Amino acid sequence: DQQVKQNSPSLSVQEGRISILNCDYTNSMFDYFLWYKKYPAEGPTFLISISSIKDKNEDGRFTVFLNKSAKHLSLHIVPSQPGDSAVYFCAASGGSYIPTFGRGTSLIVHP
Amino acid sequence: DAGVTQSPTHLIKTRGQQVTLRCSPKSGHDTVSWYQQALGQGPQFIFQYYEEEERQRGNFPDRFSGHQFPNYSSELNVNALLLGDSALYLCASSLLYGFNYGYTFGSGTRLTVV
């Protein structure tokens, strides 16, 4: 039973355009959400997070939006750059502080 | 400042054998978590160690065990290897109460069981 779902295995975007990566969760106890980026042959790297008391968090080109009623969050990358090409993992945690990860979305940004 | 270091990077073992993977956390971190990432899947939580004790455990059999040393480094042991144990094993370090800053992951150990 997947509690964190990333339904799009891959996404292709043109350089300079917006990339939107989506994530859905089923566990209503989750109250903290994170995005990680992973390049081949490297471990995941923490990108940005959001607490359930907020609905938006921004860090440079990266913005995460949280819709608690829909149990949905999204990561926006504007503008997208070729160096953003990687696998992006959505993760969520509750009281245990142990994040549960989705399967990831592979983003390809074309020059 | 070195991040999380894992060894070895690659490993091939035979079914039924035992394996030990090692992890040195990022300087200043006191908590180590282990994850298994199968091909095409997201990382799955195995267990977390803090103050040399297993703090939490995911849905993995007892064949998976671990240890944390006084210097915060950690080992993951897997006994009676199965073909299905083939995966990338990731170690992540953090501060127990610094979770908001996210985990720092190592590059992983790629285990192949034949």
GROMACS .gro file of C-alpha atoms in nm, chain A residues 18-72:
model
   55
   18ILE     CA    1   0.805   2.558  -1.586
   19SER     CA    2   0.838   2.203  -1.453
   20ILE     CA    3   0.557   2.080  -1.231
   21LEU     CA    4   0.605   1.756  -1.040
   22ASN     CA    5   0.309   1.614  -0.854
   23CYS     CA    6   0.271   1.398  -0.545
   24ASP     CA    7  -0.031   1.255  -0.365
   25TYR     CA    8  -0.045   1.102  -0.020
   26THR     CA    9  -0.304   0.892   0.159
   27ASN     CA   10  -0.200   0.908   0.525
   28SER     CA   11  -0.375   1.199   0.696
   29MET     CA   12  -0.120   1.179   0.979
   30PHE     CA   13   0.154   1.312   0.752
   31ASP     CA   14   0.239   1.667   0.852
   32TYR     CA   15   0.578   1.732   0.696
   33PHE     CA   16   0.670   1.698   0.331
   34LEU     CA   17   1.002   1.705   0.150
   35TRP     CA   18   1.139   1.688  -0.200
   36TYR     CA   19   1.469   1.525  -0.285
   37LYS     CA   20   1.663   1.529  -0.610
   38LYS     CA   21   1.878   1.237  -0.723
   39TYR     CA   22   2.141   1.228  -0.994
   40PRO     CA   23   2.267   0.893  -1.127
   41ALA     CA   24   2.532   0.730  -0.905
   42GLU     CA   25   2.463   0.977  -0.626
   43GLY     CA   26   2.242   0.968  -0.319
   44PRO     CA   27   1.927   1.180  -0.297
   45THR     CA   28   1.985   1.544  -0.206
   46PHE     CA   29   1.739   1.740   0.005
   47LEU     CA   30   1.578   2.015  -0.201
   48ILE     CA   31   1.290   2.182  -0.020
   49SER     CA   32   1.032   2.106   0.247
   50ILE     CA   33   0.698   2.227   0.374
   51SER     CA   34   0.510   2.191   0.698
   52SER     CA   35   0.138   2.120   0.701
   53ILE     CA   36   0.075   2.459   0.864
   54LYS     CA   37   0.179   2.624   0.540
   55ASP     CA   38   0.047   2.596   0.186
   56LYS     CA   39   0.350   2.730   0.004
   57ASN     CA   40   0.725   2.742   0.050
   58GLU     CA   41   0.966   2.904  -0.192
   59ASP     CA   42   1.343   2.874  -0.233
   60GLY     CA   43   1.485   3.043  -0.539
   61ARG     CA   44   1.358   2.868  -0.850
   62PHE     CA   45   1.184   2.599  -0.645
   63THR     CA   46   0.837   2.633  -0.492
   64VAL     CA   47   0.640   2.363  -0.317
   65PHE     CA   48   0.263   2.390  -0.286
   66LEU     CA   49   0.056   2.188  -0.040
   67ASN     CA   50  -0.317   2.124  -0.069
   68LYS     CA   51  -0.409   1.942   0.251
   69SER     CA   52  -0.773   1.889   0.166
   70ALA     CA   53  -0.674   1.712  -0.155
   71LYS     CA   54  -0.371   1.543   0.006
   72HIS     CA   55  -0.166   1.673  -0.282
   0.00000   0.00000   0.00000
